mmCIF file of C-alpha atoms in Angstrom:
data_model
loop_
_atom_site.group_PDB
_atom_site.id
_atom_site.type_symbol
_atom_site.label_atom_id
_atom_site.label_comp_id
_atom_site.label_asym_id
_atom_site.label_seq_id
_atom_site.Cartn_x
_atom_site.Cartn_y
_atom_site.Cartn_z
ATOM 1 C CA UNK A 99 0.240 -2.876 15.167
ATOM 2 C CA UNK A 100 1.634 -3.631 18.633
ATOM 3 C CA UNK A 101 0.969 -6.926 20.364
ATOM 4 C CA UNK A 102 -1.309 -5.064 22.771
ATOM 5 C CA UNK A 103 -3.364 -3.703 19.878
ATOM 6 C CA UNK A 104 -3.464 -7.134 18.235
ATOM 7 C CA UNK A 105 -4.588 -8.694 21.507
ATOM 8 C CA UNK A 106 -7.325 -6.125 21.995
ATOM 9 C CA UNK A 107 -8.515 -6.596 18.423
ATOM 10 C CA UNK A 108 -8.754 -10.343 18.894
ATOM 11 C CA UNK A 109 -10.513 -10.087 22.246
ATOM 12 C CA UNK A 110 -12.787 -7.137 21.556
ATOM 13 C CA UNK A 111 -15.795 -9.285 20.683
ATOM 14 C CA UNK A 112 -15.538 -11.512 23.736
ATOM 15 C CA UNK A 113 -17.647 -11.014 26.863
ATOM 16 C CA UNK A 114 -15.590 -9.556 29.714
ATOM 17 C CA UNK A 115 -16.020 -12.699 31.840
ATOM 18 C CA UNK A 116 -14.393 -14.828 29.136
ATOM 19 C CA UNK A 117 -11.377 -12.637 28.549
ATOM 20 C CA UNK A 118 -9.485 -13.794 31.642
ATOM 21 C CA UNK A 119 -9.740 -17.398 30.475
ATOM 22 C CA UNK A 120 -8.480 -16.399 27.044
ATOM 23 C CA UNK A 121 -5.571 -14.481 28.572
ATOM 24 C CA UNK A 122 -4.591 -17.635 30.429
ATOM 25 C CA UNK A 123 -4.704 -19.609 27.190
ATOM 26 C CA UNK A 124 -2.547 -17.050 25.407
ATOM 27 C CA UNK A 125 -0.063 -17.143 28.259
ATOM 28 C CA UNK A 126 0.239 -20.902 27.939
ATOM 29 C CA UNK A 127 0.607 -20.494 24.190
ATOM 30 C CA UNK A 128 3.417 -18.005 24.698
ATOM 31 C CA UNK A 129 5.212 -20.359 27.108
ATOM 32 C CA UNK A 130 4.901 -23.147 24.527
ATOM 33 C CA UNK A 131 6.327 -20.961 21.779
ATOM 34 C CA UNK A 132 9.087 -19.656 24.044
ATOM 35 C CA UNK A 133 10.044 -23.200 24.952
ATOM 36 C CA UNK A 134 10.438 -24.076 21.281
ATOM 37 C CA UNK A 135 12.455 -20.927 20.651
ATOM 38 C CA UNK A 136 14.896 -21.513 23.510
ATOM 39 C CA UNK A 137 15.007 -25.284 23.349
ATOM 40 C CA UNK A 138 13.162 -25.612 26.636
ATOM 41 C CA UNK A 139 14.971 -22.933 28.654
ATOM 42 C CA UNK A 140 12.333 -20.214 28.452
ATOM 43 C CA UNK A 141 13.517 -18.682 31.736
ATOM 44 C CA UNK A 142 16.509 -17.202 29.900
ATOM 45 C CA UNK A 143 14.378 -15.226 27.468
ATOM 46 C CA UNK A 144 14.363 -11.449 27.703
ATOM 47 C CA UNK A 145 11.125 -9.529 28.111
ATOM 48 C CA UNK A 146 11.688 -7.885 24.736
ATOM 49 C CA UNK A 147 12.047 -11.200 22.956
ATOM 50 C CA UNK A 148 8.920 -12.508 24.709
ATOM 51 C CA UNK A 149 6.961 -9.494 23.454
ATOM 52 C CA UNK A 150 8.131 -10.189 19.916
ATOM 53 C CA UNK A 151 7.056 -13.827 20.183
ATOM 54 C CA UNK A 152 3.656 -12.749 21.430
ATOM 55 C CA UNK A 153 3.333 -10.274 18.578
ATOM 56 C CA UNK A 154 4.146 -13.048 16.118
ATOM 57 C CA UNK A 155 1.598 -15.386 17.697
ATOM 58 C CA UNK A 156 -1.177 -12.813 17.720
ATOM 59 C CA UNK A 157 -0.573 -11.906 14.091
ATOM 60 C CA UNK A 158 -0.572 -15.598 13.157
ATOM 61 C CA UNK A 159 -3.896 -16.103 14.934
ATOM 62 C CA UNK A 160 -5.382 -13.091 13.140
ATOM 63 C CA UNK A 161 -4.242 -14.506 9.779
ATOM 64 C CA UNK A 162 -6.201 -17.685 10.445
ATOM 65 C CA UNK A 163 -9.266 -15.698 11.463
ATOM 66 C CA UNK A 164 -9.151 -13.660 8.253
ATOM 67 C CA UNK A 165 -8.159 -16.472 5.887
ATOM 68 C CA UNK A 166 -10.633 -19.067 7.174
ATOM 69 C CA UNK A 167 -13.422 -16.651 7.973
ATOM 70 C CA UNK A 168 -13.482 -17.732 11.607
ATOM 71 C CA UNK A 169 -14.715 -15.074 14.050
ATOM 72 C CA UNK A 170 -12.031 -14.229 16.631
ATOM 73 C CA UNK A 171 -14.311 -15.200 19.504
ATOM 74 C CA UNK A 172 -14.687 -18.707 18.063
ATOM 75 C CA UNK A 173 -11.046 -19.039 17.090
ATOM 76 C CA UNK A 174 -9.816 -18.095 20.585
ATOM 77 C CA UNK A 175 -11.899 -20.868 22.107
ATOM 78 C CA UNK A 176 -10.162 -23.438 19.887
ATOM 79 C CA UNK A 177 -6.973 -25.417 20.428
ATOM 80 C CA UNK A 178 -4.613 -22.462 20.023
ATOM 81 C CA UNK A 179 -1.570 -24.579 19.253
ATOM 82 C CA UNK A 180 -3.372 -26.149 16.313
ATOM 83 C CA UNK A 181 -4.561 -22.734 15.197
ATOM 84 C CA UNK A 182 -0.990 -21.408 15.281
ATOM 85 C CA UNK A 183 0.257 -24.327 13.190
ATOM 86 C CA UNK A 184 -2.542 -23.662 10.721
ATOM 87 C CA UNK A 185 -1.540 -20.000 10.613
ATOM 88 C CA UNK A 186 2.093 -20.852 9.955
ATOM 89 C CA UNK A 187 1.046 -23.030 7.032
ATOM 90 C CA UNK A 188 -1.052 -20.183 5.650
ATOM 91 C CA UNK A 189 1.850 -17.754 6.005
ATOM 92 C CA UNK A 190 4.278 -20.140 4.309
ATOM 93 C CA UNK A 191 1.868 -20.461 1.383
ATOM 94 C CA UNK A 192 1.290 -16.715 1.345
ATOM 95 C CA UNK A 193 5.037 -16.163 1.142
ATOM 96 C CA UNK A 194 5.088 -18.093 -2.154
ATOM 97 C CA UNK A 195 2.056 -16.203 -3.475
ATOM 98 C CA UNK A 196 3.461 -12.809 -2.558
ATOM 99 C CA UNK A 197 6.774 -13.694 -4.174
ATOM 100 C CA UNK A 198 4.883 -14.315 -7.415
ATOM 101 C CA UNK A 199 3.159 -10.965 -6.974
ATOM 102 C CA UNK A 200 6.564 -9.325 -6.474
ATOM 103 C CA UNK A 201 7.826 -10.892 -9.702
ATOM 104 C CA UNK A 202 4.783 -9.544 -11.522
ATOM 105 C CA UNK A 203 5.342 -6.034 -10.137
ATOM 106 C CA UNK A 204 9.017 -6.144 -11.134
ATOM 107 C CA UNK A 205 8.115 -7.206 -14.669
ATOM 108 C CA UNK A 206 5.492 -4.476 -15.000
ATOM 109 C CA UNK A 207 7.682 -1.700 -13.579
ATOM 110 C CA UNK A 208 7.523 1.406 -15.811
ATOM 111 C CA UNK A 209 10.513 2.244 -17.948
ATOM 112 C CA UNK A 210 10.708 5.506 -16.027
ATOM 113 C CA UNK A 211 13.470 4.800 -13.546
ATOM 114 C CA UNK A 212 13.645 5.896 -9.930
ATOM 115 C CA UNK A 213 16.438 4.857 -7.563
ATOM 116 C CA UNK A 214 14.122 4.434 -4.567
ATOM 117 C CA UNK A 215 11.631 2.307 -6.478
ATOM 118 C CA UNK A 216 14.409 0.079 -7.776
ATOM 119 C CA UNK A 217 15.983 -0.262 -4.317
ATOM 120 C CA UNK A 218 12.626 -1.015 -2.716
ATOM 121 C CA UNK A 219 11.832 -3.813 -5.169
ATOM 122 C CA UNK A 220 15.303 -5.299 -4.680
ATOM 123 C CA UNK A 221 14.907 -5.193 -0.894
ATOM 124 C CA UNK A 222 11.487 -6.844 -1.077
ATOM 125 C CA UNK A 223 13.096 -9.541 -3.204
ATOM 126 C CA UNK A 224 15.423 -10.327 -0.287
ATOM 127 C CA UNK A 225 12.466 -10.320 2.118
ATOM 128 C CA UNK A 226 11.328 -13.773 1.040
ATOM 129 C CA UNK A 227 14.569 -15.378 2.163
ATOM 130 C CA UNK A 228 14.566 -13.508 5.484
ATOM 131 C CA UNK A 229 10.910 -13.719 6.488
ATOM 132 C CA UNK A 230 10.435 -16.061 9.461
ATOM 133 C CA UNK A 231 6.875 -17.390 9.836
ATOM 134 C CA UNK A 232 7.258 -19.113 13.222
ATOM 135 C CA UNK A 233 8.859 -16.637 15.616
ATOM 136 C CA UNK A 234 8.780 -13.298 13.764
ATOM 137 C CA UNK A 235 5.745 -13.498 11.499
ATOM 138 C CA UNK A 236 4.742 -9.915 12.299
ATOM 139 C CA UNK A 237 8.096 -8.438 11.261
ATOM 140 C CA UNK A 238 8.959 -6.920 7.853
ATOM 141 C CA UNK A 239 12.672 -7.666 7.240
ATOM 142 C CA UNK A 240 13.210 -5.343 4.283
ATOM 143 C CA UNK A 241 13.487 -1.646 3.468
ATOM 144 C CA UNK A 242 10.463 -0.095 1.746
ATOM 145 C CA UNK A 243 11.259 3.541 0.981
ATOM 146 C CA UNK A 244 9.422 4.296 -2.247
ATOM 147 C CA UNK A 245 6.216 6.249 -1.459
ATOM 148 C CA UNK A 246 2.903 5.120 -2.923
ATOM 149 C CA UNK A 247 -0.011 7.294 -3.959
ATOM 150 C CA UNK A 248 -1.976 5.786 -1.062
ATOM 151 C CA UNK A 249 0.408 4.481 1.645
ATOM 152 C CA UNK A 250 -0.264 1.166 3.329
ATOM 153 C CA UNK A 251 -1.183 1.791 6.990
ATOM 154 C CA UNK A 252 1.829 1.223 9.249
ATOM 155 C CA UNK A 253 -0.369 -0.860 11.545
ATOM 156 C CA UNK A 254 -0.506 -3.658 8.943
ATOM 157 C CA UNK A 255 2.029 -6.287 10.112
ATOM 158 C CA UNK A 256 4.280 -8.850 8.499
ATOM 159 C CA UNK A 257 3.806 -10.211 5.033
ATOM 160 C CA UNK A 258 0.329 -8.678 4.935
ATOM 161 C CA UNK A 259 2.028 -5.270 4.648
ATOM 162 C CA UNK A 260 4.315 -6.430 1.844
ATOM 163 C CA UNK A 261 1.401 -8.017 -0.003
ATOM 164 C CA UNK A 262 -0.709 -4.860 0.167
ATOM 165 C CA UNK A 263 2.250 -2.649 -0.791
ATOM 166 C CA UNK A 264 2.886 -4.757 -3.883
ATOM 167 C CA UNK A 265 -0.794 -4.826 -4.787
ATOM 168 C CA UNK A 266 -0.910 -1.022 -4.757
ATOM 169 C CA UNK A 267 2.424 -0.681 -6.571
ATOM 170 C CA UNK A 268 1.111 -3.048 -9.249
ATOM 171 C CA UNK A 269 -1.944 -0.853 -9.788
ATOM 172 C CA UNK A 270 0.274 2.215 -10.196
ATOM 173 C CA UNK A 271 2.434 0.302 -12.680
ATOM 174 C CA UNK A 272 -0.595 -0.717 -14.743
ATOM 175 C CA UNK A 273 -1.841 2.860 -14.851
ATOM 176 C CA UNK A 274 1.495 4.413 -15.824
ATOM 177 C CA UNK A 275 2.091 1.797 -18.517
ATOM 178 C CA UNK A 276 -1.026 3.031 -20.327
ATOM 179 C CA UNK A 277 0.857 6.169 -21.366
ATOM 180 C CA UNK A 278 3.695 6.503 -23.887
ATOM 181 C CA UNK A 279 6.966 6.381 -21.965
ATOM 182 C CA UNK A 280 8.247 9.567 -23.604
ATOM 183 C CA UNK A 281 5.148 11.438 -22.451
ATOM 184 C CA UNK A 282 5.592 10.191 -18.886
ATOM 185 C CA UNK A 283 9.269 11.134 -18.850
ATOM 186 C CA UNK A 284 8.538 14.523 -20.354
ATOM 187 C CA UNK A 285 5.882 15.211 -17.757
ATOM 188 C CA UNK A 286 8.052 14.090 -14.860
ATOM 189 C CA UNK A 287 11.024 16.133 -16.042
ATOM 190 C CA UNK A 288 8.771 19.218 -15.826
ATOM 191 C CA UNK A 289 6.957 18.317 -12.617
ATOM 192 C CA UNK A 290 9.835 16.819 -10.602
ATOM 193 C CA UNK A 291 13.271 17.681 -12.028
ATOM 194 C CA UNK A 292 15.728 14.992 -10.992
ATOM 195 C CA UNK A 293 12.871 12.565 -10.258
ATOM 196 C CA UNK A 294 15.093 9.537 -10.957
ATOM 197 C CA UNK A 295 17.082 10.148 -7.764
ATOM 198 C CA UNK A 296 14.383 11.562 -5.454
ATOM 199 C CA UNK A 297 12.047 9.877 -2.976
ATOM 200 C CA UNK A 298 8.915 10.863 -4.879
ATOM 201 C CA UNK A 299 5.940 8.994 -6.262
ATOM 202 C CA UNK A 300 6.158 8.858 -10.051
ATOM 203 C CA UNK A 301 2.466 8.235 -10.575
ATOM 204 C CA UNK A 302 1.076 11.363 -8.914
ATOM 205 C CA UNK A 303 1.890 13.894 -11.689
ATOM 206 C CA UNK A 304 0.628 11.399 -14.272
ATOM 207 C CA UNK A 305 -2.664 10.978 -12.421
ATOM 208 C CA UNK A 306 -3.038 14.742 -11.949
ATOM 209 C CA UNK A 307 -2.506 15.563 -15.614
ATOM 210 C CA UNK A 308 -4.688 12.657 -16.764
ATOM 211 C CA UNK A 309 -7.475 13.938 -14.515
ATOM 212 C CA UNK A 310 -6.944 17.489 -15.778
ATOM 213 C CA UNK A 311 -7.196 16.436 -19.411
ATOM 214 C CA UNK A 312 -10.278 14.376 -18.598
ATOM 215 C CA UNK A 313 -11.916 17.488 -17.108
ATOM 216 C CA UNK A 314 -11.184 19.269 -20.388
ATOM 217 C CA UNK A 315 -12.771 16.433 -22.379
ATOM 218 C CA UNK A 316 -9.453 15.514 -24.005
ATOM 219 C CA UNK A 317 -7.694 12.227 -24.666
ATOM 220 C CA UNK A 318 -5.712 11.560 -21.494
ATOM 221 C CA UNK A 319 -2.769 9.718 -23.055
ATOM 222 C CA UNK A 320 -0.726 12.707 -24.297
ATOM 223 C CA UNK A 321 -0.631 13.993 -20.672
ATOM 224 C CA UNK A 322 0.372 17.504 -21.744
ATOM 225 C CA UNK A 323 -1.504 20.482 -20.289
ATOM 226 C CA UNK A 324 -0.658 23.771 -21.984
ATOM 227 C CA UNK A 325 -0.641 27.105 -20.148
ATOM 228 C CA UNK A 326 -3.937 27.996 -21.861
ATOM 229 C CA UNK A 327 -5.527 24.700 -20.768
ATOM 230 C CA UNK A 328 -4.218 25.264 -17.260
ATOM 231 C CA UNK A 329 -5.948 28.645 -17.203
ATOM 232 C CA UNK A 330 -9.215 26.997 -18.209
ATOM 233 C CA UNK A 331 -8.825 24.475 -15.389
ATOM 234 C CA UNK A 332 -8.056 27.247 -12.924
ATOM 235 C CA UNK A 333 -11.284 29.026 -13.813
ATOM 236 C CA UNK A 334 -13.310 25.827 -13.551
ATOM 237 C CA UNK A 335 -11.827 24.722 -10.255
ATOM 238 C CA UNK A 336 -11.417 27.989 -8.377
ATOM 239 C CA UNK A 337 -14.057 28.745 -5.772
ATOM 240 C CA UNK A 338 -15.199 25.148 -5.502
ATOM 241 C CA UNK A 339 -15.874 23.581 -2.124
ATOM 242 C CA UNK A 340 -13.811 20.613 -0.966
ATOM 243 C CA UNK A 341 -16.774 18.315 -1.644
ATOM 244 C CA UNK A 342 -17.231 19.691 -5.149
ATOM 245 C CA UNK A 343 -13.547 19.234 -5.963
ATOM 246 C CA UNK A 344 -13.597 15.657 -4.701
ATOM 247 C CA UNK A 345 -16.619 14.940 -6.900
ATOM 248 C CA UNK A 346 -14.970 16.538 -9.938
ATOM 249 C CA UNK A 347 -11.745 14.563 -9.501
ATOM 250 C CA UNK A 348 -13.672 11.366 -8.831
ATOM 251 C CA UNK A 349 -15.579 11.812 -12.084
ATOM 252 C CA UNK A 350 -12.427 12.771 -14.020
ATOM 253 C CA UNK A 351 -10.467 9.762 -12.824
ATOM 254 C CA UNK A 352 -13.424 7.478 -13.534
ATOM 255 C CA UNK A 353 -13.540 8.890 -17.076
ATOM 256 C CA UNK A 354 -9.779 8.388 -17.485
ATOM 257 C CA UNK A 355 -9.985 4.807 -16.230
ATOM 258 C CA UNK A 356 -12.782 3.966 -18.671
ATOM 259 C CA UNK A 357 -10.821 5.441 -21.575
ATOM 260 C CA UNK A 358 -7.734 3.453 -20.541
ATOM 261 C CA UNK A 359 -9.604 0.169 -20.111
ATOM 262 C CA UNK A 360 -10.110 0.158 -16.340
ATOM 263 C CA UNK A 361 -13.856 0.866 -16.033
ATOM 264 C CA UNK A 362 -14.365 -0.782 -12.667
ATOM 265 C CA UNK A 363 -12.575 -2.716 -9.996
ATOM 266 C CA UNK A 364 -9.446 -2.261 -7.950
ATOM 267 C CA UNK A 365 -7.573 0.062 -10.340
ATOM 268 C CA UNK A 366 -10.363 2.633 -10.602
ATOM 269 C CA UNK A 367 -11.150 2.471 -6.892
ATOM 270 C CA UNK A 368 -7.518 2.975 -5.882
ATOM 271 C CA UNK A 369 -6.927 5.855 -8.275
ATOM 272 C CA UNK A 370 -10.117 7.619 -7.222
ATOM 273 C CA UNK A 371 -8.956 7.385 -3.617
ATOM 274 C CA UNK A 372 -5.606 8.882 -4.611
ATOM 275 C CA UNK A 373 -7.371 11.647 -6.522
ATOM 276 C CA UNK A 374 -9.018 12.864 -3.326
ATOM 277 C CA UNK A 375 -5.570 13.973 -2.196
ATOM 278 C CA UNK A 376 -5.143 15.840 -5.477
ATOM 279 C CA UNK A 377 -8.409 17.645 -4.823
ATOM 280 C CA UNK A 378 -6.953 18.989 -1.575
ATOM 281 C CA UNK A 379 -3.843 20.219 -3.400
ATOM 282 C CA UNK A 380 -5.952 21.927 -6.062
ATOM 283 C CA UNK A 381 -8.008 23.662 -3.389
ATOM 284 C CA UNK A 382 -4.859 25.173 -1.880
ATOM 285 C CA UNK A 383 -3.299 25.979 -5.252
ATOM 286 C CA UNK A 384 -6.433 27.743 -6.439
ATOM 287 C CA UNK A 385 -6.414 30.007 -3.387
ATOM 288 C CA UNK A 386 -2.944 31.265 -4.262
ATOM 289 C CA UNK A 387 -3.191 31.186 -8.054
ATOM 290 C CA UNK A 388 -0.564 28.459 -8.286
ATOM 291 C CA UNK A 389 -2.255 25.860 -10.482
ATOM 292 C CA UNK A 390 1.069 25.420 -12.321
ATOM 293 C CA UNK A 391 2.200 23.411 -9.302
ATOM 294 C CA UNK A 392 -0.537 20.817 -9.900
ATOM 295 C CA UNK A 393 -0.914 20.552 -13.685
ATOM 296 C CA UNK A 394 2.250 20.540 -15.779
ATOM 297 C CA UNK A 395 3.245 20.910 -19.402
ATOM 298 C CA UNK A 396 5.203 18.045 -20.920
ATOM 299 C CA UNK A 397 8.839 18.775 -21.672
ATOM 300 C CA UNK A 398 8.959 18.842 -25.481
ATOM 301 C CA UNK A 399 12.344 17.138 -25.512
ATOM 302 C CA UNK A 400 10.494 13.943 -24.569
ATOM 303 C CA UNK A 401 6.981 14.649 -25.837
ATOM 304 C CA UNK A 402 5.490 12.034 -28.132
ATOM 305 C CA UNK A 403 2.916 14.379 -29.669
ATOM 306 C CA UNK A 404 -0.848 14.678 -29.500
#
């Protein structure tokens, strides 16, 4: 999110007659921050650097609003310097919390390797030493290349983005770890040959096949879908409306989550959201008779059996 968007979000609830006063306060806040950054010689600061400082300030203010439950209109009438200091304390604490979350995600990473997932986790590990909460709080100094089932919106700034990315990655880890590793590897070797060195999400084929087996009333853990079972799914899913497919996948993923020990909460909600994208793929595949590109048979060289 740009500093202009952040500013508009913070000011959107304020009456028009009050916004000019708030702009003046933000300007003074920016001059204060610029003076600290340059050691008092703010006149030497470039326009680009000033914009970055403002972006950092606005993100820091929004963190306080969200963390403390203070409406933006009330927060912006406060002593903004004190609010910024409060926000920097929150961000410093959040950095420690998110580092713990990162450690948890690393420890729960599936045994199914992928170069982009490994590189992304390593880069996030370096983030905590590079993240600057005073002048660049809105920045994300790391490389995050591994794609999630449900991407984090690019408008989410700073450590909030990293936190949400790790939360979602952790959910995907928990889901994939419910299945025997040999079944996951066998499925991926069929669905995405060379998956270990490609920028692909490892969880998507697992979710698709788990949902497919759930629709067939089968145990989801083996993951395998035979050609005959795929034909049954094709008949059941062909001709369905987009709304009907979404409902079917929602129910199938809910069933899978219950059978795997995730009846409610964040895991089920996230996976059901991801399954809506699968419903769109199935709709297109059914039109062209290409259901083999959605549901895959497990490579028997890895298969752990029914």
